[in-house]
């Protein structure tokens, strides 16, 4: 897993089995960007990937 930092935002580039933490407006490969309405301010979104189906669970964690 590779982590990159851009200012205050953090993106974790993960394998399919990893949990990915994102902020509103960020996107994953082959994925639509998250909208602000999906992610409340200060909230991180966890997306769990299970190939070959892709994202099967998305939930908020402050």
mmCIF file of C-alpha atoms in Angstrom:
data_model
loop_
_atom_site.group_PDB
_atom_site.id
_atom_site.type_symbol
_atom_site.label_atom_id
_atom_site.label_comp_id
_atom_site.label_asym_id
_atom_site.label_seq_id
_atom_site.Cartn_x
_atom_site.Cartn_y
_atom_site.Cartn_z
ATOM 1 C CA UNK A 1 0.000 0.000 0.000
ATOM 2 C CA UNK A 2 1.321 3.449 -0.939
ATOM 3 C CA UNK A 3 0.402 6.677 0.823
ATOM 4 C CA UNK A 4 0.777 10.119 -0.740
ATOM 5 C CA UNK A 5 0.267 13.477 0.964
ATOM 6 C CA UNK A 6 -1.062 16.638 -0.711
ATOM 7 C CA UNK A 7 -1.369 19.431 1.819
ATOM 8 C CA UNK A 8 -3.936 18.433 4.431
ATOM 9 C CA UNK A 9 -5.581 15.815 2.236
ATOM 10 C CA UNK A 10 -4.453 12.207 2.326
ATOM 11 C CA UNK A 11 -5.051 9.524 -0.256
ATOM 12 C CA UNK A 12 -4.186 5.904 0.347
ATOM 13 C CA UNK A 13 -3.562 3.913 -2.805
ATOM 14 C CA UNK A 14 -4.517 0.416 -1.754
ATOM 15 C CA UNK A 15 -4.847 -3.113 -2.983
ATOM 16 C CA UNK A 16 -8.316 -4.584 -3.481
ATOM 17 C CA UNK A 17 -8.473 -6.031 0.027
ATOM 18 C CA UNK A 18 -7.478 -2.826 1.813
ATOM 19 C CA UNK A 19 -9.758 -0.284 3.438
ATOM 20 C CA UNK A 20 -9.466 3.082 1.693
ATOM 21 C CA UNK A 21 -9.972 6.386 3.520
ATOM 22 C CA UNK A 22 -11.029 9.356 1.392
ATOM 23 C CA UNK A 23 -12.240 12.929 1.694
ATOM 24 C CA UNK A 24 -15.066 14.484 -0.319
ATOM 25 C CA UNK A 25 -14.032 15.245 -3.883
ATOM 26 C CA UNK A 26 -11.318 12.606 -4.038
ATOM 27 C CA UNK A 27 -11.633 9.615 -6.300
ATOM 28 C CA UNK A 28 -10.352 6.086 -6.685
ATOM 29 C CA UNK A 29 -9.254 4.507 -9.981
ATOM 30 C CA UNK A 30 -12.302 3.652 -12.110
ATOM 31 C CA UNK A 31 -14.586 5.372 -9.594
ATOM 32 C CA UNK A 32 -16.677 8.521 -9.553
ATOM 33 C CA UNK A 33 -15.483 11.265 -7.187
ATOM 34 C CA UNK A 34 -17.268 11.471 -3.866
ATOM 35 C CA UNK A 35 -19.619 14.425 -3.555
ATOM 36 C CA UNK A 36 -19.824 16.692 -0.529
ATOM 37 C CA UNK A 37 -23.378 15.462 0.059
ATOM 38 C CA UNK A 38 -22.042 11.913 0.496
ATOM 39 C CA UNK A 39 -19.346 12.963 2.965
ATOM 40 C CA UNK A 40 -20.216 15.279 5.878
ATOM 41 C CA UNK A 41 -17.499 17.824 6.840
ATOM 42 C CA UNK A 42 -14.704 16.269 8.878
ATOM 43 C CA UNK A 43 -15.825 12.779 7.986
ATOM 44 C CA UNK A 44 -13.700 10.083 6.375
ATOM 45 C CA UNK A 45 -15.267 7.488 4.121
ATOM 46 C CA UNK A 46 -14.199 3.880 4.276
ATOM 47 C CA UNK A 47 -14.625 1.799 1.149
ATOM 48 C CA UNK A 48 -13.904 -1.905 1.240
ATOM 49 C CA UNK A 49 -13.054 -3.597 -2.049
ATOM 50 C CA UNK A 50 -13.775 -7.224 -2.823
ATOM 51 C CA UNK A 51 -12.786 -8.292 -6.350
ATOM 52 C CA UNK A 52 -14.228 -8.931 -8.827
ATOM 53 C CA UNK A 53 -17.373 -7.071 -7.683
ATOM 54 C CA UNK A 54 -15.649 -3.807 -6.773
ATOM 55 C CA UNK A 55 -16.873 -1.652 -3.892
ATOM 56 C CA UNK A 56 -19.343 -3.543 -1.765
ATOM 57 C CA UNK A 57 -19.469 -1.374 1.340
ATOM 58 C CA UNK A 58 -19.125 2.356 1.965
ATOM 59 C CA UNK A 59 -19.592 3.955 5.358
ATOM 60 C CA UNK A 60 -18.698 7.095 7.256
ATOM 61 C CA UNK A 61 -16.279 7.264 10.163
ATOM 62 C CA UNK A 62 -15.435 10.518 11.955
#
